[in-house]
Coordinates of C-alpha atoms and ligand atoms in Angstrom, one line a residue:
M13 CA 0.0 -0.1 0.0
K14 CA 1.2 3.6 -0.8
S15 CA 2.4 5.2 2.4
V16 CA 0.5 8.2 3.6
S17 CA 2.1 11.1 5.4
R18 CA 0.6 12.1 8.7
R19 CA -0.5 15.4 7.0
Q20 CA -2.2 13.8 4.2
F21 CA -3.9 11.4 6.7
L22 CA -5.2 14.2 8.9
K23 CA -6.5 16.1 5.9
K24 CA -8.3 13.1 4.7
A25 CA -9.7 12.2 8.1
T26 CA -11.1 15.6 8.9
Q27 CA -12.3 16.5 5.4
A28 CA -14.1 13.4 4.4
G29 CA -14.7 11.7 7.6
M30 CA -13.0 8.5 6.7
A31 CA -11.7 8.0 3.2
V32 CA -12.8 5.2 0.8
A33 CA -11.8 1.7 1.8
A34 CA -8.8 0.3 0.5
G35 CA -7.2 -2.0 3.1
A36 CA -7.7 -5.6 3.7
A37 CA -10.4 -6.2 6.2
A38 CA -9.4 -8.5 9.1
N39 CA -13.1 -7.9 10.1
R40 CA -15.6 -10.7 10.3
F41 CA -18.3 -8.2 10.1
A42 CA -20.9 -7.8 7.4
I43 CA -22.0 -4.1 6.8
A44 CA -25.6 -4.2 6.0
Q45 CA -26.7 -1.2 4.0
G46 CA -29.7 0.6 5.5
R47 CA -29.8 -1.5 8.6
T48 CA -29.8 0.5 11.8
T49 CA -29.6 -2.4 14.1
T50 CA -26.6 -4.9 14.5
R51 CA -28.0 -8.6 14.1
V52 CA -26.2 -11.4 15.8
V53 CA -27.2 -15.1 15.3
I54 CA -25.7 -17.3 17.9
D55 CA -25.5 -21.1 17.3
S56 CA -23.8 -23.0 20.1
E57 CA -22.6 -25.6 17.6
R58 CA -20.5 -23.0 15.8
Q59 CA -17.5 -23.0 18.2
I60 CA -14.1 -21.6 17.6
A61 CA -12.1 -23.3 20.3
T62 CA -11.8 -23.8 24.0
I63 CA -10.3 -20.6 25.4
D64 CA -7.0 -21.4 26.8
H65 CA -6.6 -20.7 30.5
N66 CA -3.5 -18.5 29.7
L67 CA -5.4 -16.3 27.2
F68 CA -5.7 -13.2 29.6
G69 CA -2.2 -13.4 31.3
S70 CA -0.1 -10.4 32.2
F71 CA 3.5 -9.2 32.4
L72 CA 5.7 -7.8 35.2
E73 CA 9.2 -6.4 34.1
Q74 CA 12.0 -5.5 36.4
L75 CA 11.3 -1.9 35.1
G76 CA 10.4 1.4 36.8
R77 CA 8.1 0.6 39.8
A78 CA 6.5 -2.6 38.5
I79 CA 8.4 -4.9 41.0
Y80 CA 10.0 -2.3 43.4
E81 CA 7.2 -0.3 45.0
G82 CA 4.7 -2.3 42.9
I83 CA 4.7 -5.8 44.1
Y84 CA 7.8 -5.8 46.3
E85 CA 8.2 -3.0 48.9
P86 CA 9.6 -4.3 52.4
G87 CA 9.1 -0.8 53.9
S88 CA 5.4 -0.5 53.0
K89 CA 2.7 -0.8 55.7
F90 CA 1.2 -3.6 53.3
A91 CA 4.4 -5.7 53.2
D92 CA 4.2 -9.2 54.4
S93 CA 7.3 -11.1 55.8
N94 CA 8.6 -11.5 52.3
G95 CA 8.4 -7.8 51.5
F96 CA 5.4 -8.5 49.1
R97 CA 2.6 -6.0 49.0
T98 CA -0.5 -7.8 50.3
D99 CA -2.9 -5.3 48.9
V100 CA -1.4 -5.8 45.4
M101 CA -1.3 -9.6 45.9
R102 CA -4.9 -9.7 46.9
E103 CA -6.0 -7.7 43.9
I104 CA -4.1 -9.9 41.4
R105 CA -5.4 -13.1 43.2
D106 CA -9.0 -11.7 43.0
L107 CA -8.5 -10.9 39.3
G108 CA -7.2 -14.4 38.7
V109 CA -4.4 -13.6 36.4
P110 CA -3.5 -17.1 35.1
I111 CA 0.0 -16.4 33.9
I112 CA 2.6 -13.8 34.3
R113 CA 5.6 -13.2 32.2
W114 CA 8.8 -12.1 34.0
P115 CA 11.5 -10.4 34.2
G116 CA 11.4 -8.7 30.8
G117 CA 11.0 -7.2 28.3
N118 CA 14.0 -5.2 27.3
F119 CA 15.3 -5.7 30.8
V120 CA 15.8 -9.5 30.3
S121 CA 18.3 -9.0 27.5
G122 CA 20.9 -7.7 30.0
Y123 CA 20.0 -9.8 33.1
H124 CA 22.1 -12.2 34.6
W125 CA 19.9 -14.4 36.7
L126 CA 22.7 -15.5 39.0
D127 CA 22.8 -11.8 40.3
G128 CA 19.2 -12.2 41.7
V129 CA 19.6 -15.6 43.7
G130 CA 21.2 -16.4 47.0
P131 CA 21.5 -14.4 50.2
K132 CA 20.0 -10.9 49.5
N133 CA 23.0 -9.1 51.1
K134 CA 25.4 -10.7 48.8
R135 CA 23.5 -9.8 45.5
P136 CA 25.2 -7.1 43.5
A137 CA 23.4 -3.8 42.6
V138 CA 23.9 -3.4 38.8
L139 CA 23.1 -0.9 36.2
D140 CA 20.3 -2.1 34.0
K141 CA 21.2 -0.7 30.6
A142 CA 17.9 -1.0 28.9
W143 CA 16.1 1.5 31.3
D144 CA 19.2 3.0 32.7
T145 CA 18.1 2.1 36.2
L146 CA 19.8 0.7 39.3
E147 CA 18.8 -2.9 39.7
T148 CA 19.3 -4.0 43.3
N149 CA 18.6 -7.7 42.7
Q150 CA 16.6 -7.8 45.9
F151 CA 13.9 -9.5 43.9
G152 CA 14.8 -12.3 41.6
T153 CA 13.9 -15.8 40.4
D154 CA 13.1 -17.4 43.8
E155 CA 11.2 -14.3 45.0
F156 CA 9.1 -14.3 41.8
I157 CA 8.3 -18.0 42.0
T158 CA 7.2 -17.5 45.7
W159 CA 5.2 -14.6 44.8
A160 CA 3.6 -16.2 41.8
H161 CA 2.5 -19.3 44.0
T162 CA 1.1 -16.8 46.6
V163 CA -1.1 -15.1 44.1
G164 CA -2.0 -18.3 42.2
T165 CA -0.4 -17.6 38.9
E166 CA 1.8 -19.5 36.5
P167 CA 5.3 -18.0 35.6
L168 CA 6.3 -17.4 32.0
F169 CA 10.0 -16.9 32.2
G170 CA 11.9 -14.6 29.7
L171 CA 15.4 -15.5 28.8
N172 CA 18.4 -13.3 28.2
F173 CA 19.3 -13.6 24.5
G174 CA 21.2 -10.4 24.5
T175 CA 24.2 -10.8 26.8
G176 CA 23.2 -14.3 27.8
T177 CA 24.4 -17.4 26.2
A178 CA 22.4 -20.7 25.4
E179 CA 24.3 -22.3 28.1
D180 CA 23.0 -19.6 30.6
A181 CA 19.4 -20.3 29.4
A182 CA 19.8 -24.1 30.1
A183 CA 21.4 -23.4 33.3
L184 CA 18.3 -21.4 34.5
V185 CA 16.1 -24.3 33.4
E186 CA 18.2 -26.6 35.5
Y187 CA 18.1 -24.2 38.5
C188 CA 14.3 -24.1 38.2
N189 CA 13.2 -27.5 37.1
V190 CA 15.7 -30.2 38.1
A191 CA 14.7 -31.8 41.4
K192 CA 18.3 -32.4 42.8
G193 CA 21.7 -33.8 42.3
T194 CA 23.1 -31.4 39.6
K195 CA 25.1 -28.1 39.9
W196 CA 22.4 -25.7 39.3
S197 CA 19.5 -27.7 41.2
E198 CA 21.8 -28.0 44.2
L199 CA 22.4 -24.2 44.1
R200 CA 18.6 -23.6 44.3
R201 CA 18.4 -26.1 47.2
T202 CA 21.3 -24.2 48.9
N203 CA 19.2 -21.1 48.5
G204 CA 16.5 -22.6 50.5
Y205 CA 14.2 -24.0 47.7
D206 CA 14.1 -27.7 48.1
Q207 CA 11.4 -28.4 45.6
P208 CA 11.8 -27.5 41.9
H209 CA 10.0 -24.4 40.6
N210 CA 8.7 -26.3 37.6
V211 CA 8.6 -23.5 35.1
K212 CA 6.7 -24.6 32.1
Y213 CA 6.7 -21.6 29.7
W214 CA 9.8 -19.9 28.4
C215 CA 10.1 -16.9 26.1
V216 CA 13.4 -17.6 24.1
G217 CA 14.6 -13.9 24.0
N218 CA 12.8 -10.6 23.8
E219 CA 12.3 -8.4 20.6
M220 CA 15.7 -9.5 19.2
D221 CA 14.6 -7.9 15.9
G222 CA 14.7 -4.5 17.5
P223 CA 17.8 -2.3 17.1
W224 CA 16.9 -1.1 20.6
Q225 CA 17.4 -4.4 22.1
I226 CA 20.7 -5.3 23.9
G227 CA 22.2 -8.0 21.7
H228 CA 20.0 -7.4 18.6
M229 CA 21.0 -9.7 15.9
P230 CA 19.9 -10.8 12.4
A231 CA 17.1 -13.3 12.2
S232 CA 19.0 -16.2 11.0
E233 CA 21.6 -15.7 13.8
Y234 CA 18.8 -15.5 16.3
G235 CA 17.2 -18.6 14.7
L236 CA 20.4 -20.5 15.2
K237 CA 20.9 -19.5 18.7
A238 CA 17.3 -20.3 19.6
T239 CA 17.8 -23.8 18.1
D240 CA 20.9 -24.2 20.1
A241 CA 19.4 -23.1 23.3
A242 CA 16.2 -25.0 22.8
R243 CA 18.1 -28.3 22.4
Q244 CA 20.1 -27.6 25.6
M245 CA 17.0 -26.6 27.4
R246 CA 14.9 -29.5 26.3
A247 CA 17.8 -31.9 27.2
I248 CA 17.4 -30.7 30.8
D249 CA 13.5 -30.7 30.8
P250 CA 11.7 -32.1 27.7
T251 CA 8.4 -31.1 28.9
I252 CA 9.0 -27.2 28.7
K253 CA 7.0 -25.1 26.3
L254 CA 9.3 -22.8 24.2
I255 CA 8.1 -19.6 22.6
A256 CA 10.4 -18.2 19.8
C257 CA 10.9 -14.5 19.7
G258 CA 8.7 -13.1 16.8
S259 CA 8.7 -9.7 15.2
S260 CA 8.2 -6.7 17.6
G261 CA 5.2 -5.7 15.5
P262 CA 3.8 -4.7 12.1
F263 CA 5.7 -1.4 12.2
M264 CA 9.0 -3.1 11.8
P265 CA 10.5 -3.1 8.4
T266 CA 11.5 -6.6 9.0
Y267 CA 7.9 -7.8 10.0
I268 CA 7.0 -11.2 8.6
E269 CA 10.5 -11.7 7.0
W270 CA 12.0 -11.9 10.6
D271 CA 9.4 -14.5 11.7
R272 CA 9.8 -16.5 8.5
T273 CA 13.7 -16.7 8.8
V274 CA 13.6 -17.4 12.4
L275 CA 11.2 -20.3 12.1
E276 CA 13.0 -21.7 9.1
E277 CA 15.8 -22.3 11.6
C278 CA 14.0 -23.4 14.7
Y279 CA 10.5 -24.4 13.9
D280 CA 11.0 -28.1 15.0
L281 CA 12.4 -26.9 18.3
V282 CA 9.8 -24.5 19.5
D283 CA 6.2 -24.6 20.4
G284 CA 4.9 -21.1 19.8
I285 CA 6.1 -17.6 18.6
S286 CA 5.6 -14.3 20.3
L287 CA 3.7 -11.4 19.0
H288 CA 3.8 -7.8 20.4
H289 CA 1.8 -4.6 19.8
Y290 CA 1.0 -1.5 21.6
W291 CA -1.7 0.9 20.3
G292 CA -2.3 4.7 20.8
N293 CA -4.6 7.4 19.7
T294 CA -1.6 9.2 18.0
E295 CA 0.2 9.5 14.7
E296 CA -1.4 6.2 13.5
T297 CA -4.9 7.3 14.0
G298 CA -4.2 11.0 13.4
G299 CA -5.7 11.6 17.0
N300 CA -9.2 10.6 15.6
S301 CA -10.9 8.7 18.3
Q302 CA -13.4 7.1 15.6
V303 CA -10.3 5.6 14.0
Y304 CA -8.7 4.7 17.3
M305 CA -11.8 2.6 18.1
A306 CA -11.2 0.5 15.1
M307 CA -7.6 -0.4 16.1
N308 CA -8.3 -3.8 17.6
L309 CA -8.8 -4.8 14.0
A310 CA -5.1 -4.5 13.7
M311 CA -4.7 -7.2 16.4
D312 CA -7.0 -9.5 14.4
R313 CA -4.8 -8.8 11.3
Q314 CA -1.5 -9.4 13.0
I315 CA -2.7 -12.6 14.4
Q316 CA -3.8 -13.8 11.1
E317 CA -0.6 -12.7 9.4
I318 CA 1.7 -14.3 11.9
A319 CA -0.4 -17.6 11.9
A320 CA 0.1 -17.6 8.1
V321 CA 3.8 -17.3 8.4
C322 CA 3.8 -20.2 10.8
D323 CA 1.8 -22.3 8.6
T324 CA 3.9 -21.4 5.5
V325 CA 7.0 -22.6 7.3
R326 CA 5.2 -25.7 8.5
A327 CA 4.2 -26.5 5.0
Q328 CA 7.8 -26.0 3.6
K329 CA 9.0 -28.3 6.3
R330 CA 6.2 -30.9 5.8
S331 CA 5.9 -30.6 9.7
G332 CA 2.9 -32.2 11.5
K333 CA 3.2 -29.6 14.2
E334 CA 1.2 -26.4 14.5
L335 CA 2.7 -23.5 16.4
F336 CA 0.6 -21.7 19.0
L337 CA 0.7 -17.9 19.1
S338 CA 1.7 -16.1 22.3
F339 CA 0.6 -12.4 22.2
D340 CA 2.8 -11.7 25.2
E341 CA 2.8 -7.9 25.0
W342 CA -0.4 -6.0 24.1
N343 CA -1.8 -3.0 25.5
V344 CA -2.4 0.9 24.8
W345 CA 0.9 2.8 25.3
Y346 CA 1.7 5.9 23.7
R347 CA 2.0 8.9 26.2
A348 CA 4.6 7.8 28.6
R349 CA 7.2 6.8 26.1
G350 CA 10.7 7.9 25.3
G351 CA 12.8 10.5 26.9
D352 CA 12.5 10.7 30.7
F353 CA 9.6 8.3 30.7
A354 CA 12.0 5.5 29.7
D355 CA 15.2 6.7 31.4
G356 CA 15.8 5.9 35.1
H357 CA 19.0 8.2 35.2
G358 CA 20.6 5.4 37.3
K359 CA 18.2 5.5 40.1
A360 CA 16.4 2.5 41.7
A361 CA 12.5 2.1 41.2
P362 CA 12.1 5.3 39.0
H363 CA 8.7 6.4 37.8
L364 CA 8.9 5.0 34.3
L365 CA 6.2 4.3 31.6
E366 CA 3.5 5.3 34.1
E367 CA 0.8 5.7 31.4
P368 CA -2.3 7.3 32.6
Y369 CA -5.3 5.7 31.0
N370 CA -8.8 7.2 29.9
L371 CA -12.2 5.9 28.8
E372 CA -11.4 5.5 25.1
D373 CA -8.2 3.5 26.0
A374 CA -10.5 1.2 28.2
L375 CA -12.9 0.8 25.2
L376 CA -10.0 -0.2 22.9
V377 CA -8.6 -2.6 25.6
G378 CA -12.1 -4.3 25.5
G379 CA -12.0 -4.4 21.8
L380 CA -8.5 -6.1 21.9
A381 CA -9.9 -8.7 24.3
N382 CA -12.5 -9.4 21.8
S383 CA -10.0 -9.9 19.1
L384 CA -8.0 -12.4 21.4
I385 CA -11.3 -14.3 22.2
R386 CA -12.2 -14.7 18.5
H387 CA -8.6 -16.0 17.8
S388 CA -8.6 -18.3 20.7
N389 CA -8.1 -21.3 18.4
R390 CA -4.6 -20.0 17.7
V391 CA -3.7 -17.7 20.5
K392 CA -3.0 -19.8 23.6
V393 CA -1.0 -17.4 25.7
A394 CA -1.4 -13.6 25.8
C395 CA -0.1 -11.0 28.3
L396 CA -1.5 -7.6 29.0
A397 CA 1.5 -5.5 29.1
Q398 CA 2.0 -4.8 32.0
L399 CA 0.3 -5.4 35.4
V400 CA 1.6 -2.9 38.0
N401 CA 2.6 0.7 37.7
V402 CA 4.4 0.3 34.3
I403 CA 1.7 0.7 31.4
A404 CA -0.6 -1.1 33.8
P405 CA -4.3 -1.5 34.9
I406 CA -3.0 -1.2 38.6
A407 CA -1.1 1.6 40.2
T408 CA 0.4 1.8 43.6
N409 CA 1.3 4.6 46.2
D410 CA 2.1 4.6 49.7
D411 CA -1.6 4.3 50.8
G412 CA -3.0 1.7 48.4
I413 CA -4.1 0.9 44.9
L414 CA -5.6 2.6 42.0
R415 CA -7.6 0.9 39.3
H416 CA -7.0 2.7 35.9
T417 CA -9.9 2.5 33.4
I418 CA -8.3 -0.5 31.4
Y419 CA -8.5 -2.6 34.6
Y420 CA -12.2 -3.1 34.1
P421 CA -12.4 -4.7 30.5
Y422 CA -9.4 -6.7 31.5
A423 CA -11.2 -7.9 34.7
W424 CA -14.2 -8.9 32.7
A425 CA -12.3 -10.9 30.2
L426 CA -10.7 -12.7 33.1
K427 CA -14.0 -13.4 34.9
Y428 CA -16.3 -14.1 31.9
A429 CA -14.2 -15.3 28.9
R430 CA -14.7 -19.0 30.0
G431 CA -15.4 -22.1 28.1
R432 CA -15.7 -22.2 24.4
A433 CA -15.5 -19.0 22.1
L434 CA -18.4 -19.0 19.6
S435 CA -18.1 -18.0 16.0
I436 CA -20.4 -15.2 15.2
E437 CA -20.7 -12.8 12.3
P438 CA -22.6 -9.8 13.1
E439 CA -24.3 -7.7 10.5
G440 CA -25.1 -4.0 10.8
P441 CA -24.1 -0.4 10.2
G442 CA -20.5 0.7 10.1
Y443 CA -18.0 3.3 8.9
E444 CA -14.9 3.3 6.7
V445 CA -11.3 3.5 7.9
A446 CA -9.3 3.4 4.8
T447 CA -5.9 4.7 5.7
L448 CA -3.8 4.9 8.9
G449 CA -0.9 7.4 9.6
V450 CA 2.7 6.6 10.0
P451 CA 3.5 5.4 13.6
I452 CA 6.4 7.3 15.1
E453 CA 7.2 4.4 17.1
R454 CA 10.8 3.6 16.5
G455 CA 10.4 5.1 13.0
G456 CA 7.9 2.5 11.9
L457 CA 6.0 1.7 8.6
P458 CA 2.4 2.5 8.2
L459 CA -0.3 -0.1 8.3
P460 CA -3.2 -0.3 5.7
G461 CA -6.7 0.8 6.9
F462 CA -9.5 -1.7 7.6
G463 CA -12.2 -0.7 5.1
Q464 CA -15.6 -1.2 6.4
V465 CA -15.7 -1.4 10.3
G466 CA -18.8 -2.3 12.2
Y467 CA -20.0 0.0 14.9
V468 CA -20.7 -3.0 17.1
D469 CA -17.9 -5.6 17.7
V470 CA -19.2 -8.7 19.4
T471 CA -17.7 -11.8 20.7
A472 CA -19.4 -14.6 22.7
T473 CA -18.4 -17.4 25.0
L474 CA -20.2 -20.5 26.1
D475 CA -19.4 -22.1 29.4
T476 CA -21.6 -25.3 29.5
E477 CA -20.2 -26.2 33.1
A478 CA -21.4 -23.0 34.5
K479 CA -24.5 -23.0 32.2
T480 CA -23.5 -19.5 31.1
T481 CA -23.2 -17.6 27.9
T482 CA -21.5 -14.2 27.8
L483 CA -21.4 -11.5 25.1
F484 CA -18.7 -8.9 24.9
L485 CA -20.1 -5.8 23.1
F486 CA -18.1 -2.9 22.0
N487 CA -20.0 0.0 20.6
R488 CA -17.6 2.0 18.5
D489 CA -20.1 4.7 17.6
L490 CA -18.8 7.8 19.4
E491 CA -22.1 9.7 18.9
R492 CA -25.1 7.4 19.1
P493 CA -26.4 4.4 21.1
Q494 CA -26.5 1.3 18.8
D495 CA -29.3 -1.3 18.8
V496 CA -28.5 -5.0 18.8
E497 CA -30.7 -7.9 18.0
I498 CA -29.6 -11.3 19.3
V499 CA -31.2 -14.4 17.8
W500 CA -30.4 -17.6 19.5
H501 CA -30.4 -20.3 17.2
D502 CA -30.4 -23.3 19.6
L503 CA -30.1 -21.9 23.2
T504 CA -32.6 -19.8 25.2
P505 CA -31.1 -17.8 28.0
T506 CA -33.3 -17.9 31.2
G507 CA -31.9 -15.0 33.2
V508 CA -29.3 -12.3 33.3
H509 CA -26.3 -12.7 35.6
T510 CA -24.7 -9.2 34.8
F511 CA -25.1 -6.4 32.2
M512 CA -22.4 -3.8 32.8
T513 CA -20.9 -1.1 30.7
M514 CA -17.9 1.2 30.6
T515 CA -19.1 4.5 29.1
G516 CA -19.2 8.2 29.8
A517 CA -19.5 11.7 28.3
D518 CA -15.7 12.4 28.2
L519 CA -13.5 10.1 26.3
K520 CA -10.5 11.5 27.8
A521 CA -11.5 11.1 31.5
G522 CA -9.4 8.8 33.6
N523 CA -9.0 7.7 37.2
T524 CA -6.3 9.2 39.5
F525 CA -5.6 8.6 43.1
A526 CA -7.4 11.9 43.9
D527 CA -10.4 11.0 41.9
P528 CA -10.3 7.1 41.6
K529 CA -13.9 6.3 40.6
R530 CA -14.3 8.8 37.8
V531 CA -14.6 6.1 35.1
T532 CA -16.0 2.8 36.5
P533 CA -18.5 0.2 35.1
Q534 CA -22.2 1.2 35.3
T535 CA -24.9 -1.5 35.5
L536 CA -27.3 -1.5 32.6
E537 CA -31.1 -2.4 32.8
N538 CA -31.6 -6.1 32.2
P539 CA -32.9 -7.0 28.8
K540 CA -35.8 -9.3 28.4
V541 CA -34.4 -12.7 27.9
G542 CA -35.7 -15.3 25.4
A543 CA -35.0 -16.7 22.0
R544 CA -34.8 -13.4 20.4
M545 CA -33.5 -10.4 22.4
T546 CA -32.9 -6.7 21.8
L547 CA -30.4 -4.5 23.6
Q548 CA -29.4 -0.9 23.3
L549 CA -25.6 -0.2 23.8
P550 CA -24.7 3.4 24.9
A551 CA -22.7 5.4 22.6
R552 CA -18.9 4.8 23.1
S553 CA -19.2 1.8 25.2
Y554 CA -17.7 -1.6 26.0
S555 CA -20.3 -4.0 27.9
V556 CA -20.4 -7.4 29.2
L557 CA -23.8 -9.2 29.1
S558 CA -23.6 -12.6 31.1
L559 CA -26.7 -14.8 30.6
A560 CA -27.9 -17.9 32.5
L561 CA -28.9 -21.0 30.3
Ligands
AHR9 O1 6.6 -3.5 28.0 C1 7.6 -2.3 27.8 C2 8.6 -2.8 26.7 O2 8.0 -2.8 25.5 C3 9.3 -4.1 26.9 O3 10.3 -4.0 27.7 C4 9.8 -4.5 25.6 O4 9.8 -5.8 25.3 C5 8.7 -3.6 24.6 O5 9.3 -3.1 23.7

């Protein structure tokens, strides 16, 4: 597609609303001419997949105040005997976050895990070069595992592929997963952890395609190193799941090419590949919120594109194995980036990447959750990046916790996206998003537009055990409520568990410690249940409707 400058884009977007459709639609939505209602037919037999337990995981990086002052703060009035903040632990346990990626991110590419184990008073303080921050190493592998057990989450470990060797990676697997009797397992036992940590999921490096990454390397070199590391790691523990480091996102000039080359080298040795993407109402959308509301379609498209690369390499190799996708960094992030937002100036626990979130960000995060649900056949792990303080739904201060706007759609996905995802193809009114601007992110390339975009984006889940079906409804229309008609093909709901929405008059409103409840969910009036149901979704809203069967 011809690239469009930011000026050209802004002109088009303001003069003509949205320009004429050009881009490939990743959009399973039919625009029905003249229709004012979105119609959804739900057939319980049309199932996409069982939603993986790990679809709504998260991420904690040794960065800014995510760990220090976020989850670990021995001086806090909330600290337990381990120094863990009990208020944050309660919040994360209650959310039910299934899997958490740690310790990075960019941080991991310079991290020596040995610095973070053993007696705390012997651990070195080092300069983390990714974020120019003092890393005290008071929180390391064993603390993370202890914390993860306490909050009831599974660890997803990142490996240092920047300054670390394949041998270092295998040594960490041995430290974590071998019961006893070897050099590294005995070190763990000496450190007071008799039982193995049994870490199952491993990210084989982080964003190694990015020139910003410590140890950045060409794709083929990475693929060879990943192959070598995977072999050594699997020799230690054949049951582990390995996630190859995929492209940092579609803005990269090497997008797709990186993934293909990497997989040509290491396809047989890995189980999945990573995808990353951060969205923002910025250059890409021209600051136009109506365009911003369509950006979850970029996630649909990215998933489809990376799945296609995996399958192409699979076919080339005549392999019987299908790789899963690990969307292990996704979120809104565009304000607190670069400059002092990303530079700790050599201090410990600096305020980095503390993105403030508003209503429109929460709506998009809801839309992104919809995109993950409808691709749950292929995406088996995904991590909202991140969890506490750093680009996060939860913020801390000395007195407690703040829930940012994006907390709520994430909490709904965790609570209600259970069972099987249903395949639905809504029909209704929409608008056009033909072009997108050039993302400034690391000098990236522009994405094509989406063509016709439905005002209402819907996904549905069916939990037969709990006799519940849930609809996640995103009304992108910023001006008007939208009517939805639901036709149940073979199910008849008998009652409403919950019908809640995130909406409001001010798209830019957010929550702060001074005003923590400015944007929170509102309860909607229960619809009449039956084989045919009608709903009205408020303008600019993301709603969850959970029904008893
Ligand atoms: O999540 C913040 C950073 O974004 C991570 O460290 C890196 O992997 C990505 O670029």
